[in-house]
mmCIF file of C-alpha atoms in Angstrom:
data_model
loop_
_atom_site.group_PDB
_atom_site.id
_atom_site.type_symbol
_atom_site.label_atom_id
_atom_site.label_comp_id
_atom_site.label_asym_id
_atom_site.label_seq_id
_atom_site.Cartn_x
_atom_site.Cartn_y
_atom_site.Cartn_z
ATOM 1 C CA UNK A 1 -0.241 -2.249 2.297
ATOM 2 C CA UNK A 2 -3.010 -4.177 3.683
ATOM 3 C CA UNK A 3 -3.509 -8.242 2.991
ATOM 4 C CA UNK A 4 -7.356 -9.274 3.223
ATOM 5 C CA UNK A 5 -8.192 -12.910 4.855
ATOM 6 C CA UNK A 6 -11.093 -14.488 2.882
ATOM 7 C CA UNK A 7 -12.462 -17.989 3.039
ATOM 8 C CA UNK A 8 -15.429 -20.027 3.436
ATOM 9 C CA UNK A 9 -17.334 -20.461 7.100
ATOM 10 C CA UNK A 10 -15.456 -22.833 9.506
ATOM 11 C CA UNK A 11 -12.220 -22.666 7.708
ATOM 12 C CA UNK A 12 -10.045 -21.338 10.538
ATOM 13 C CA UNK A 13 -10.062 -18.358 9.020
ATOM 14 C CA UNK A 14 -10.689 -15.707 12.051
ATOM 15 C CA UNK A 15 -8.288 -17.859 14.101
ATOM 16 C CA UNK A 16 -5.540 -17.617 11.982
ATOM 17 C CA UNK A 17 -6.173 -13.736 12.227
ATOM 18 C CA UNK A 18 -6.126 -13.341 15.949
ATOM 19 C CA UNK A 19 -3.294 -15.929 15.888
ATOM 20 C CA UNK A 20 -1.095 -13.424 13.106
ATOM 21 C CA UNK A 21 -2.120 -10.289 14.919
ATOM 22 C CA UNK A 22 -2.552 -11.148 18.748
ATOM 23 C CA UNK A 23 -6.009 -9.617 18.255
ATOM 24 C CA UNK A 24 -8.770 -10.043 20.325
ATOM 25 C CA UNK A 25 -11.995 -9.616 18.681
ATOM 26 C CA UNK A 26 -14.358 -10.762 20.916
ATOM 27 C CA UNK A 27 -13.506 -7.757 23.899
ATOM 28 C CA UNK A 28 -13.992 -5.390 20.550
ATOM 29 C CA UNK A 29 -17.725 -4.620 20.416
ATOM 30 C CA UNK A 30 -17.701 -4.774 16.866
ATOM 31 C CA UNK A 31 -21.803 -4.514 16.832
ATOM 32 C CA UNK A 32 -21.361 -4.991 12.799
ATOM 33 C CA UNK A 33 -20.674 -8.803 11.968
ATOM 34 C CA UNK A 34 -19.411 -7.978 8.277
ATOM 35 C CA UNK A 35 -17.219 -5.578 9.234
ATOM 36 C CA UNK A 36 -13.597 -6.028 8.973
ATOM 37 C CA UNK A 37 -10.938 -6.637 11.916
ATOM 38 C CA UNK A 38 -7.807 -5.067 11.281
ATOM 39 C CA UNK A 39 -4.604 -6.275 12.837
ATOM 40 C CA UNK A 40 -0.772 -5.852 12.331
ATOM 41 C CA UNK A 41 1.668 -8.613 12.243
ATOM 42 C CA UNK A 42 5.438 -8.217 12.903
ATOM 43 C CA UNK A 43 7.445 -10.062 9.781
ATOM 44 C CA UNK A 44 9.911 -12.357 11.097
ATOM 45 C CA UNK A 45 13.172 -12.123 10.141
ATOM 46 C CA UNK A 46 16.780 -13.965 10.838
ATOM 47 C CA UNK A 47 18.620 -11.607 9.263
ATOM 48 C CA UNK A 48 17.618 -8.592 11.740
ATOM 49 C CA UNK A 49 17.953 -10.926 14.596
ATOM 50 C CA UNK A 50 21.894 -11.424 13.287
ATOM 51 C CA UNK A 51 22.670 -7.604 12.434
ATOM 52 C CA UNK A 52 21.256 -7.002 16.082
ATOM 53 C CA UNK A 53 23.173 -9.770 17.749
ATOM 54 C CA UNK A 54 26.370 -8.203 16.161
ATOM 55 C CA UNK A 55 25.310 -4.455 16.465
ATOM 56 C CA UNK A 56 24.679 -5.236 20.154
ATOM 57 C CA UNK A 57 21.799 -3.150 19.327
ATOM 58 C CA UNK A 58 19.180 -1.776 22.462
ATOM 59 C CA UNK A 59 16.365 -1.940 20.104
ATOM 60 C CA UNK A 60 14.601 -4.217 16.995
ATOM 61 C CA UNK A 61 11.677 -3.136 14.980
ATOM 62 C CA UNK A 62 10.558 -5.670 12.582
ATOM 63 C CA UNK A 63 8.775 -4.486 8.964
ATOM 64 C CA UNK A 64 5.039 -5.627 9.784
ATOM 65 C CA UNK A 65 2.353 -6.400 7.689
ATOM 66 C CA UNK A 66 -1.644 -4.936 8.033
ATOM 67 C CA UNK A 67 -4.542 -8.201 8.038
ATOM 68 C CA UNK A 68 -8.066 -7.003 7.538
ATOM 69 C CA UNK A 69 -10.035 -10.378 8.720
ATOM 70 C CA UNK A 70 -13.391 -10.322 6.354
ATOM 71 C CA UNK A 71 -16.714 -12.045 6.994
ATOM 72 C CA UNK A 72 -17.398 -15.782 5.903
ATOM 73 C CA UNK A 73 -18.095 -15.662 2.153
ATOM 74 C CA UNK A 74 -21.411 -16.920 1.332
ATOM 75 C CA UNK A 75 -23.397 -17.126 -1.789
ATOM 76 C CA UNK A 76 -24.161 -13.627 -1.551
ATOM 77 C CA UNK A 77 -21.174 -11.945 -0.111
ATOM 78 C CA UNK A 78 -20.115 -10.675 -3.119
ATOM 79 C CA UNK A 79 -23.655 -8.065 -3.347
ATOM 80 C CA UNK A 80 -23.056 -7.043 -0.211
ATOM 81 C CA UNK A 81 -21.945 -3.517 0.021
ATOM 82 C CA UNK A 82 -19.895 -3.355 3.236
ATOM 83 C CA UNK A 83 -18.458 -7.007 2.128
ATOM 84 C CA UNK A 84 -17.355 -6.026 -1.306
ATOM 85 C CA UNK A 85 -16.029 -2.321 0.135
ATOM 86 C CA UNK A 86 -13.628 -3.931 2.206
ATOM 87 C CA UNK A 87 -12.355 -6.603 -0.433
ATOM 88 C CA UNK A 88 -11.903 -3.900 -2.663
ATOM 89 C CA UNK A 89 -9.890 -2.004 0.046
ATOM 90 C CA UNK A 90 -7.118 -4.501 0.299
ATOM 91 C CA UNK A 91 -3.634 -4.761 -1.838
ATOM 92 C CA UNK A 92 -3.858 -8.714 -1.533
ATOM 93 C CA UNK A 93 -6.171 -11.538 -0.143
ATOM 94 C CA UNK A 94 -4.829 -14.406 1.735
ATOM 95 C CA UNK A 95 -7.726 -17.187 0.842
ATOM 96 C CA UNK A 96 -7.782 -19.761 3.758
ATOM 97 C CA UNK A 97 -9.224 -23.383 2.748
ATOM 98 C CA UNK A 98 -10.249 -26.000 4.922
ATOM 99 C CA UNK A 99 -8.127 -29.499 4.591
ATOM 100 C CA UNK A 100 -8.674 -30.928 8.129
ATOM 101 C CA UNK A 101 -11.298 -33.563 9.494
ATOM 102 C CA UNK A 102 -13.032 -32.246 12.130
ATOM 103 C CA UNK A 103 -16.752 -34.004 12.643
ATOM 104 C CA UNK A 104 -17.326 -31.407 15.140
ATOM 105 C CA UNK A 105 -17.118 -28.620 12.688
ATOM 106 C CA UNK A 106 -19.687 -28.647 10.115
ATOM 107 C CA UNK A 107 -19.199 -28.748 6.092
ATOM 108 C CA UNK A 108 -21.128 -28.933 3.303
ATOM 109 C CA UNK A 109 -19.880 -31.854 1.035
ATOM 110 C CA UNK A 110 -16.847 -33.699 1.197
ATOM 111 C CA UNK A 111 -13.232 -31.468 2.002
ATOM 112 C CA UNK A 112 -11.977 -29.922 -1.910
ATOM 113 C CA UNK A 113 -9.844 -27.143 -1.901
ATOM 114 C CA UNK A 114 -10.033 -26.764 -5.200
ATOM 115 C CA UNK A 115 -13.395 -26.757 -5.425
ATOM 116 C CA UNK A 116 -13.816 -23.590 -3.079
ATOM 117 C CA UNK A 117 -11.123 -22.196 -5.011
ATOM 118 C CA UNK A 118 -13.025 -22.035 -8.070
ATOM 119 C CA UNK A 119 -16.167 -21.395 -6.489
ATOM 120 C CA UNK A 120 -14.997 -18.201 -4.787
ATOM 121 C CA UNK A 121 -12.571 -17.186 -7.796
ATOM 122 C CA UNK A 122 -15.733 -17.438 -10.084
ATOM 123 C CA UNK A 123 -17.573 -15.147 -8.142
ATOM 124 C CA UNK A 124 -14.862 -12.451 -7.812
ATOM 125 C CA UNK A 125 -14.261 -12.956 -11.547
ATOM 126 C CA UNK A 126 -18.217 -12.450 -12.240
ATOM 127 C CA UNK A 127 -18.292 -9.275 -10.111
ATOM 128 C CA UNK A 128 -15.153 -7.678 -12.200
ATOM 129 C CA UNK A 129 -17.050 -8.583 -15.599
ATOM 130 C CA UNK A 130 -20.395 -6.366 -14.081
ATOM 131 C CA UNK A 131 -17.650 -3.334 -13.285
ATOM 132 C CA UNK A 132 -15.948 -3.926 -16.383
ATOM 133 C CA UNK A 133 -19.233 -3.613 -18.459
ATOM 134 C CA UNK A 134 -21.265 -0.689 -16.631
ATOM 135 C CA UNK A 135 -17.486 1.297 -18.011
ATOM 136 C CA UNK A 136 -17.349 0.231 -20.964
ATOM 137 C CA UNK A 137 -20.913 1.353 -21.345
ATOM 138 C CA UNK A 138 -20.199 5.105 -19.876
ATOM 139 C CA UNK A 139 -16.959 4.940 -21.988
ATOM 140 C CA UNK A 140 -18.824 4.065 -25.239
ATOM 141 C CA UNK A 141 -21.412 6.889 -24.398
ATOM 142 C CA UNK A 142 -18.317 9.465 -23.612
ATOM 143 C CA UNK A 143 -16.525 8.735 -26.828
ATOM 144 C CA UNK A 144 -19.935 9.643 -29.090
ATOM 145 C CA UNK A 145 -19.459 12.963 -27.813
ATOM 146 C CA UNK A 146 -16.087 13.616 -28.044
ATOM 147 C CA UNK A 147 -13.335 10.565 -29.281
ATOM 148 C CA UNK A 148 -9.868 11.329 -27.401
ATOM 149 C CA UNK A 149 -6.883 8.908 -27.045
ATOM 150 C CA UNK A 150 -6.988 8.545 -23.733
ATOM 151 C CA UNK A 151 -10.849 7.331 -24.287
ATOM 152 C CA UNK A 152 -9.977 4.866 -26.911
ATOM 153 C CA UNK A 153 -7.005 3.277 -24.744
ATOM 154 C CA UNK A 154 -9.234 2.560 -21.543
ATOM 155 C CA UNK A 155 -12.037 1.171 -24.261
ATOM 156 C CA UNK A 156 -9.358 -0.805 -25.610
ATOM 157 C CA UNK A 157 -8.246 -1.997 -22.028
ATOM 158 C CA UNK A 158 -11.153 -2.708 -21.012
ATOM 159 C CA UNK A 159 -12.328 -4.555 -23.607
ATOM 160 C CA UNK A 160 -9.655 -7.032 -23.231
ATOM 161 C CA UNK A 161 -10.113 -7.142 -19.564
ATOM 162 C CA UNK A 162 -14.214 -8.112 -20.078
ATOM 163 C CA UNK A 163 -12.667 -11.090 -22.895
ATOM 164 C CA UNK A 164 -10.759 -11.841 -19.688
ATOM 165 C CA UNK A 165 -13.193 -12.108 -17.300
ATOM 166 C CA UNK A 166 -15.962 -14.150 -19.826
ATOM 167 C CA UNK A 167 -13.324 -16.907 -20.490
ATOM 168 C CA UNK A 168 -13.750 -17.222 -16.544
ATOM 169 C CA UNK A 169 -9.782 -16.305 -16.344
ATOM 170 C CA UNK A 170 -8.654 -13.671 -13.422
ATOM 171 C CA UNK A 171 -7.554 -10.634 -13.923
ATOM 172 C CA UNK A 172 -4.131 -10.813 -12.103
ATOM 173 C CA UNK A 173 -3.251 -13.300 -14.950
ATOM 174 C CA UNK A 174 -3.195 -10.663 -17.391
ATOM 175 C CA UNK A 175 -0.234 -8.808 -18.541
ATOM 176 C CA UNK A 176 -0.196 -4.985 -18.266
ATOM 177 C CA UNK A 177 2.538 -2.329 -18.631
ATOM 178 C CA UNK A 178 3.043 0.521 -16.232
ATOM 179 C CA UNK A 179 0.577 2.312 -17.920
ATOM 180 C CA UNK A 180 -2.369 -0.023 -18.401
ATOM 181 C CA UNK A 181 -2.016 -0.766 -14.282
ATOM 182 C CA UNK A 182 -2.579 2.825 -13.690
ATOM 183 C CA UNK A 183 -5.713 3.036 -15.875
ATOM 184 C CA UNK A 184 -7.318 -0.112 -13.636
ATOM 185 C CA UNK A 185 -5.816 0.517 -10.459
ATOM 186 C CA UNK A 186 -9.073 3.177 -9.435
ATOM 187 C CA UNK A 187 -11.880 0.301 -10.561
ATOM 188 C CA UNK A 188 -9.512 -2.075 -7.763
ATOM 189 C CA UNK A 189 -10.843 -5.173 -9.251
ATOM 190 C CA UNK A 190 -11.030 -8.354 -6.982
ATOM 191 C CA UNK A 191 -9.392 -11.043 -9.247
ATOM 192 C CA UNK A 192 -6.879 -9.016 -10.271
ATOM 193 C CA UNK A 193 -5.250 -8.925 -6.637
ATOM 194 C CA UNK A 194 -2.722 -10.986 -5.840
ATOM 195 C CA UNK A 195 -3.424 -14.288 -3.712
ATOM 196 C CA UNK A 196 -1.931 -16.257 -1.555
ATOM 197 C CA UNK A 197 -3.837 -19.812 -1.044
ATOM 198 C CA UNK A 198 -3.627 -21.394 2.513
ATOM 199 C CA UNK A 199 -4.321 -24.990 3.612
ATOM 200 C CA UNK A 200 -5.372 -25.076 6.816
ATOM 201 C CA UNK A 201 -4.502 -29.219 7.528
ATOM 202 C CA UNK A 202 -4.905 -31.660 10.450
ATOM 203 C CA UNK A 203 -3.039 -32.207 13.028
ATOM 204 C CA UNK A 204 -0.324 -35.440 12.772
ATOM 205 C CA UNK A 205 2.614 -36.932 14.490
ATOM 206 C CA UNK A 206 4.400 -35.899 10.878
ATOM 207 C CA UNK A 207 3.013 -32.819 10.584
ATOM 208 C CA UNK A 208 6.591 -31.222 8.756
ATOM 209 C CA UNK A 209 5.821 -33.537 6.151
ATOM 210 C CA UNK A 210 2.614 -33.200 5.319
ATOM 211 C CA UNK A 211 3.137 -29.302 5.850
ATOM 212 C CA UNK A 212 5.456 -29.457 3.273
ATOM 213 C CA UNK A 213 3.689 -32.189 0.885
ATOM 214 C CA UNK A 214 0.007 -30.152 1.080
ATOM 215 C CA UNK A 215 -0.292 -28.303 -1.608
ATOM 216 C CA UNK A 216 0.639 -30.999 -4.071
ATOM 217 C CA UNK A 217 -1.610 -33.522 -2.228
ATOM 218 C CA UNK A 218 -4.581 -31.181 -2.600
ATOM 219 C CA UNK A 219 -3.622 -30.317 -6.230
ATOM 220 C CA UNK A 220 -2.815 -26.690 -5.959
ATOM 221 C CA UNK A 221 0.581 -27.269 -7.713
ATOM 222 C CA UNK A 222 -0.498 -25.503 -10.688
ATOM 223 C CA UNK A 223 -3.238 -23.098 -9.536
ATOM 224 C CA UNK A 224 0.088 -21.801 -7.123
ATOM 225 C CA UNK A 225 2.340 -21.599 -9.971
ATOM 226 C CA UNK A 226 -0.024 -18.798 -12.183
ATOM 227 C CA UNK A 227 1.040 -15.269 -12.141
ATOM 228 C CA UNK A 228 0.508 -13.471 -8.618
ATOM 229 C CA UNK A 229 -0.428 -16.573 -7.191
ATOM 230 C CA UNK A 230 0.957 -18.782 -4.523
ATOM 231 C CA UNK A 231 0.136 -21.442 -2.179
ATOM 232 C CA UNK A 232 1.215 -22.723 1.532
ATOM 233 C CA UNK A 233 0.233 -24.889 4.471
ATOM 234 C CA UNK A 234 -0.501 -24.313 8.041
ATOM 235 C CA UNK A 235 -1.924 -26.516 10.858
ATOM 236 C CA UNK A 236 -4.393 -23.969 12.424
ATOM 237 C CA UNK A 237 -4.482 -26.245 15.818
ATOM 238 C CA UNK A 238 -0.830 -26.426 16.465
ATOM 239 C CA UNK A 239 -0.546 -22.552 15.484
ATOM 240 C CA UNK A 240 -2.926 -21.925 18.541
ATOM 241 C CA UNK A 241 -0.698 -24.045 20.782
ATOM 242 C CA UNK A 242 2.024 -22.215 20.069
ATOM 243 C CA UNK A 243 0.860 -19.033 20.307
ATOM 244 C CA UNK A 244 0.797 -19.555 23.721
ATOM 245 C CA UNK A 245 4.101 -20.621 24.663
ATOM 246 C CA UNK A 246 7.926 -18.689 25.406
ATOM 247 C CA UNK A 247 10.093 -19.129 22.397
ATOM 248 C CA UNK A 248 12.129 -22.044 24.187
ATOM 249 C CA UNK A 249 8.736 -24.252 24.753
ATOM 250 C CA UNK A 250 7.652 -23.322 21.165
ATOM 251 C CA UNK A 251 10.995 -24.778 19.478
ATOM 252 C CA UNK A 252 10.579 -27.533 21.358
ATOM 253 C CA UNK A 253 6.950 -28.178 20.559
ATOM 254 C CA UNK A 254 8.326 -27.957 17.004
ATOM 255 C CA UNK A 255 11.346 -29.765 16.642
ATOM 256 C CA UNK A 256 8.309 -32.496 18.128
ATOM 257 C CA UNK A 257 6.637 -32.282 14.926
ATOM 258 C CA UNK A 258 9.861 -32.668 12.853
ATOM 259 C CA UNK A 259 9.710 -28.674 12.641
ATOM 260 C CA UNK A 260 12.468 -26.038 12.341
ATOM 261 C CA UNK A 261 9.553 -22.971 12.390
ATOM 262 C CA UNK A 262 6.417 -22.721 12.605
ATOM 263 C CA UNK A 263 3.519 -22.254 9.263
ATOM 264 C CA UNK A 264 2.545 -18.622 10.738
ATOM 265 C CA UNK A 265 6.102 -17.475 9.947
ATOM 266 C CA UNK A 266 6.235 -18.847 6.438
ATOM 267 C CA UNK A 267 2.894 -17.642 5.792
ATOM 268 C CA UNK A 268 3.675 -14.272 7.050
ATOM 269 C CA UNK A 269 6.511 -13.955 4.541
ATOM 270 C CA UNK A 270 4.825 -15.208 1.877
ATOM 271 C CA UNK A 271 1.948 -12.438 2.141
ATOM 272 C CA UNK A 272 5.352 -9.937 2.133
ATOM 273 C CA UNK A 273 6.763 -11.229 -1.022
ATOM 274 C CA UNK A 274 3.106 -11.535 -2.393
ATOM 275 C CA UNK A 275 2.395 -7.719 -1.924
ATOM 276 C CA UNK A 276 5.732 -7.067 -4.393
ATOM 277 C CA UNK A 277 7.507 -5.837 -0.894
ATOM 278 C CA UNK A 278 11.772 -5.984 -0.042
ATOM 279 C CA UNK A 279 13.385 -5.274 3.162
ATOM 280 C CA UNK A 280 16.376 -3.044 3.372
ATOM 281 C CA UNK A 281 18.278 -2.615 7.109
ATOM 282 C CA UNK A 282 19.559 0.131 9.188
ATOM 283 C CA UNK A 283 22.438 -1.279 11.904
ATOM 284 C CA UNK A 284 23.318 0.616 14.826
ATOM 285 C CA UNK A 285 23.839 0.448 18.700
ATOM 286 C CA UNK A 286 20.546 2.148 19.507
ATOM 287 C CA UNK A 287 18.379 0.388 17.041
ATOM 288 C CA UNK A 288 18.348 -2.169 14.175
ATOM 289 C CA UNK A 289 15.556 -1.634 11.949
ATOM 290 C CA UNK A 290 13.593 -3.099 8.903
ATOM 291 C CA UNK A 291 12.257 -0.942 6.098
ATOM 292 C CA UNK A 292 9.618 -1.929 3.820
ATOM 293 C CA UNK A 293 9.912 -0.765 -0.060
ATOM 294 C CA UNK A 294 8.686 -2.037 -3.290
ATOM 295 C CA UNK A 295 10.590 -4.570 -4.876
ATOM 296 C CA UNK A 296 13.210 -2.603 -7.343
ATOM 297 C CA UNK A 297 13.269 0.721 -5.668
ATOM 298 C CA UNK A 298 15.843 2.959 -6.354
ATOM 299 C CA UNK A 299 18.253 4.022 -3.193
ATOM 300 C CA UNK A 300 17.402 7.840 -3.304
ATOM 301 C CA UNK A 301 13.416 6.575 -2.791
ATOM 302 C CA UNK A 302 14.281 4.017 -0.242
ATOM 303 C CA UNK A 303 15.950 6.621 1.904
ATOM 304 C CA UNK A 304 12.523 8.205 1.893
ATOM 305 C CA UNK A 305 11.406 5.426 3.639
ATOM 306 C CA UNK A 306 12.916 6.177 6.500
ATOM 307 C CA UNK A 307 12.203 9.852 6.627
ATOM 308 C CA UNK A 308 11.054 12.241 3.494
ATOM 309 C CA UNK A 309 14.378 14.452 4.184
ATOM 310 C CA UNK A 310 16.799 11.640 3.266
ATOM 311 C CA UNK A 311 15.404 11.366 -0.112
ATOM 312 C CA UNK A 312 14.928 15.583 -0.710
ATOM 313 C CA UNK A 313 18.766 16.029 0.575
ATOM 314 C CA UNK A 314 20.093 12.502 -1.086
ATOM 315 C CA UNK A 315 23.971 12.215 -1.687
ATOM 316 C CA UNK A 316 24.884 8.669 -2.035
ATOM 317 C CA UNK A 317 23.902 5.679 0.225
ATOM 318 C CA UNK A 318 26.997 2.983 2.054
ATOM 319 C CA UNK A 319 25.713 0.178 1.218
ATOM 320 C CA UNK A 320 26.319 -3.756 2.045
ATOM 321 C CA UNK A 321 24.785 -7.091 1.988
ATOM 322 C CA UNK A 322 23.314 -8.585 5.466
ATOM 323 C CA UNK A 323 25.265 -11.430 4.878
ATOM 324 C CA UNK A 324 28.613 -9.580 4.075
ATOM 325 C CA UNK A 325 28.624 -7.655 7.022
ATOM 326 C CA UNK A 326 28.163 -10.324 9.630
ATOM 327 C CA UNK A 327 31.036 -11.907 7.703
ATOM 328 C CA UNK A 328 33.079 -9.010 8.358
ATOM 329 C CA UNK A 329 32.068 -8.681 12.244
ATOM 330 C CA UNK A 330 31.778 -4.925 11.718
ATOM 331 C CA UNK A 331 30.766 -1.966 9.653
ATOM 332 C CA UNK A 332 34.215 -0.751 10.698
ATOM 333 C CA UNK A 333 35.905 -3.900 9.411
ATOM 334 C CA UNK A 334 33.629 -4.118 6.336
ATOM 335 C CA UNK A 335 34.869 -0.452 5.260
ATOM 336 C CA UNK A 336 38.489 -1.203 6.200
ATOM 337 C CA UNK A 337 37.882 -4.436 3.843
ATOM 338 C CA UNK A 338 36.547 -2.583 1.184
ATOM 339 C CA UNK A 339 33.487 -4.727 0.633
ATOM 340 C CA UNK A 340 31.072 -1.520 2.227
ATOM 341 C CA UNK A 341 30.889 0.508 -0.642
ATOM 342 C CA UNK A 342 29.288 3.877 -2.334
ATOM 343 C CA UNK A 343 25.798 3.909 -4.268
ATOM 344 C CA UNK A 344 24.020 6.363 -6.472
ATOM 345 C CA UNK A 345 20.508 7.611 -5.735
ATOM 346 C CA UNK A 346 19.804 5.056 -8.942
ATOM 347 C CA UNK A 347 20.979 2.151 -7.428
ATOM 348 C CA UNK A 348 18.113 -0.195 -7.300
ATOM 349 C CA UNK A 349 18.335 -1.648 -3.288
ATOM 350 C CA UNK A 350 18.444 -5.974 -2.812
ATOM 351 C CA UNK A 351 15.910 -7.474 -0.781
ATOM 352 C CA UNK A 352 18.524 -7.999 2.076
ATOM 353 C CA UNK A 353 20.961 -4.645 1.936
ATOM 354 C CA UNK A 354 21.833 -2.810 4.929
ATOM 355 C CA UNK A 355 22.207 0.819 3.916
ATOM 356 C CA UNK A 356 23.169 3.904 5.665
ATOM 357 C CA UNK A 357 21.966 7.496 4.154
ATOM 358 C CA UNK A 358 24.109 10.047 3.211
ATOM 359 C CA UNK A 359 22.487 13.488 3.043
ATOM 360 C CA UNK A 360 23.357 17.461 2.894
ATOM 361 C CA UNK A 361 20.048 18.156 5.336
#
């Protein structure tokens, strides 16, 4: 599952990218400027950190997320080829906006996140509503040969997505069963991915407040709060900073700011939860581990996860909260207390469950 960065030039936008992925672009060579950077970024997580503490475990592997870092959208982005390719390419778009003063950095007209908002949303929406149309066109043609049902359910489909798209409203907005996703998931339209909107703010001496008071100040309270949307704040100059630094001089820099973590971690778990994603755990001495699944997965396709045999040769799964077993100290003491207990290949896995596979294989 990959999460594309988009924004405007001089937002922060490539920074933040090297900054989530450790990635070094510049020793690279890319000799295309509008091609993408890819980079993967380890998710933070507590919980693992606690399972592993108790497991005394040798190893942790975090779940991770893929970035693709896109060119600068202009006016004509959208119509470029390699530009729209790779926007099309991604499961979800992280859209950085700029909300700092800088008089160093140039930008045209006064600061308005909302206003680039629109701006860019408008021109995704536009270049849906030319997709939509050229189909509905070959559709139309198709069905005065030969009328089917499955013909007159993508006209229908369609037809409501171009209403949509004219009343300047995004496609991820829309509701669609099971079926109707899998009709539009091959035309992978660009407003109908999910998107995560991020402030990138100045720099203060009470930065955890206005961190946490952004997106209302900027008045993306509402814009947030619409279906497969969401919004957060980071302060791309402090991110840098701490980049940088050991874990001990980082907690200090924060607690500084009035900070218990840093934006980069809440952004990177936003992105997770935007992409419909869950973590499940597997505890042991030689490794504690994080497994990425969709949201709702049953146990018997989680196991596959972790390796395609564990979900052929499924028996039941032992299953337990990350919570409830550092309450108990112990998977041992956790079975003995009867709180570890037996699943189905059915069971639908919590965001949060530590499981461990049982298998004939």
């Amino acid at each position: 599952m990959k999460t594309g960065i988009i924004g405007l030039p001089q937002v922060g936008k490539t920074s933040l990218f090297k900054i989530l992925t450790k990635a070094h672009i510049e020793d690279r060579g890319y000799s295309n400027p509008r091609e993408a950077h890819l980079g993967i970024a380890k998710v933070p997580d507590d919980r693992l950190d606690k399972l592993a503490v108790q497991a005394k475990t040798r190893k942790t592997v975090y779940a991770s997320v893929e970035y693709a870092d896109l060119a600068a959208i202009g006016e004509e982005a959208l119509k470029e080829t390699a530009f729209l390719t790779s926007l099309r390419n991604v499961d979800a778009i992280i859209h950085v906006l700029r909300a700092f003063e800088n008089d160093t950095i140039p930008h045209v007209g006064p600061i308005d996140p909302l206003r680039d908002i629109g701006n860019v949303e408008i021109d995704m929406i536009v270049s849906d509503l030319t997709q939509i149309e050229k189909r509905i066109e070959r559709v139309q043609k198709d069905m005065k040969k030969a009328k089917t049902p499955e013909t007159e359910k993508e006209l229908a489909l369609l037809l409501r997505c171009k209403a949509q798209t004219e009343a300047e409203k995004p496609l991820r907005e829309m509701e669609l069963t099971a079926d109707e996703k899998k009709m539009v998931r091959g035309f992978m339209f660009l407003s109908q991915k999910p998107i995560l909107y991020v402030l990138n703010i100045s720099e203060s001496t009470r930065l955890g407040a206005d961190l946490d008071a952004a997106v209302a100040k900027y008045g993306l309270t509402e814009i947030a709060s619409r279906p497969n949307s969401a919004a957060t704040a980071i302060c791309g100059k402090v991110e840098a900073e701490l980049a940088e630094m050991d874990d001990a001089d980082a907690a200090e820099f924060l607690e500084g700011y009035g900070l218990t973590e840093s934006g980069l971690r809440r952004l990177i778990r936003k992105s997770f939860e935007l992409l419909g994603l869950a973590t499940f755990f597997t505890v042991g001495e030689v490794e504690c581990r994080a497994w990425t699944i969709p949201v709702n997965c049953r146990a018997q396709e989680a196991a596959g996860a972790i390796h395609s045999d564990l979900e052929k040769h499924f028996i039941r799964a032992e299953t337990i909260h990350w919570d409830t077993l550092l309450a108990a100290g112990s998977e041992a003491a956790a079975r003995a207390q009867g709180t570890l207990r037996l699943e189905g290949k059915d069971y639908l896995v919590k965001d949060g469950d530590v499981l461990n596979i049982r298998h004939s294989g």
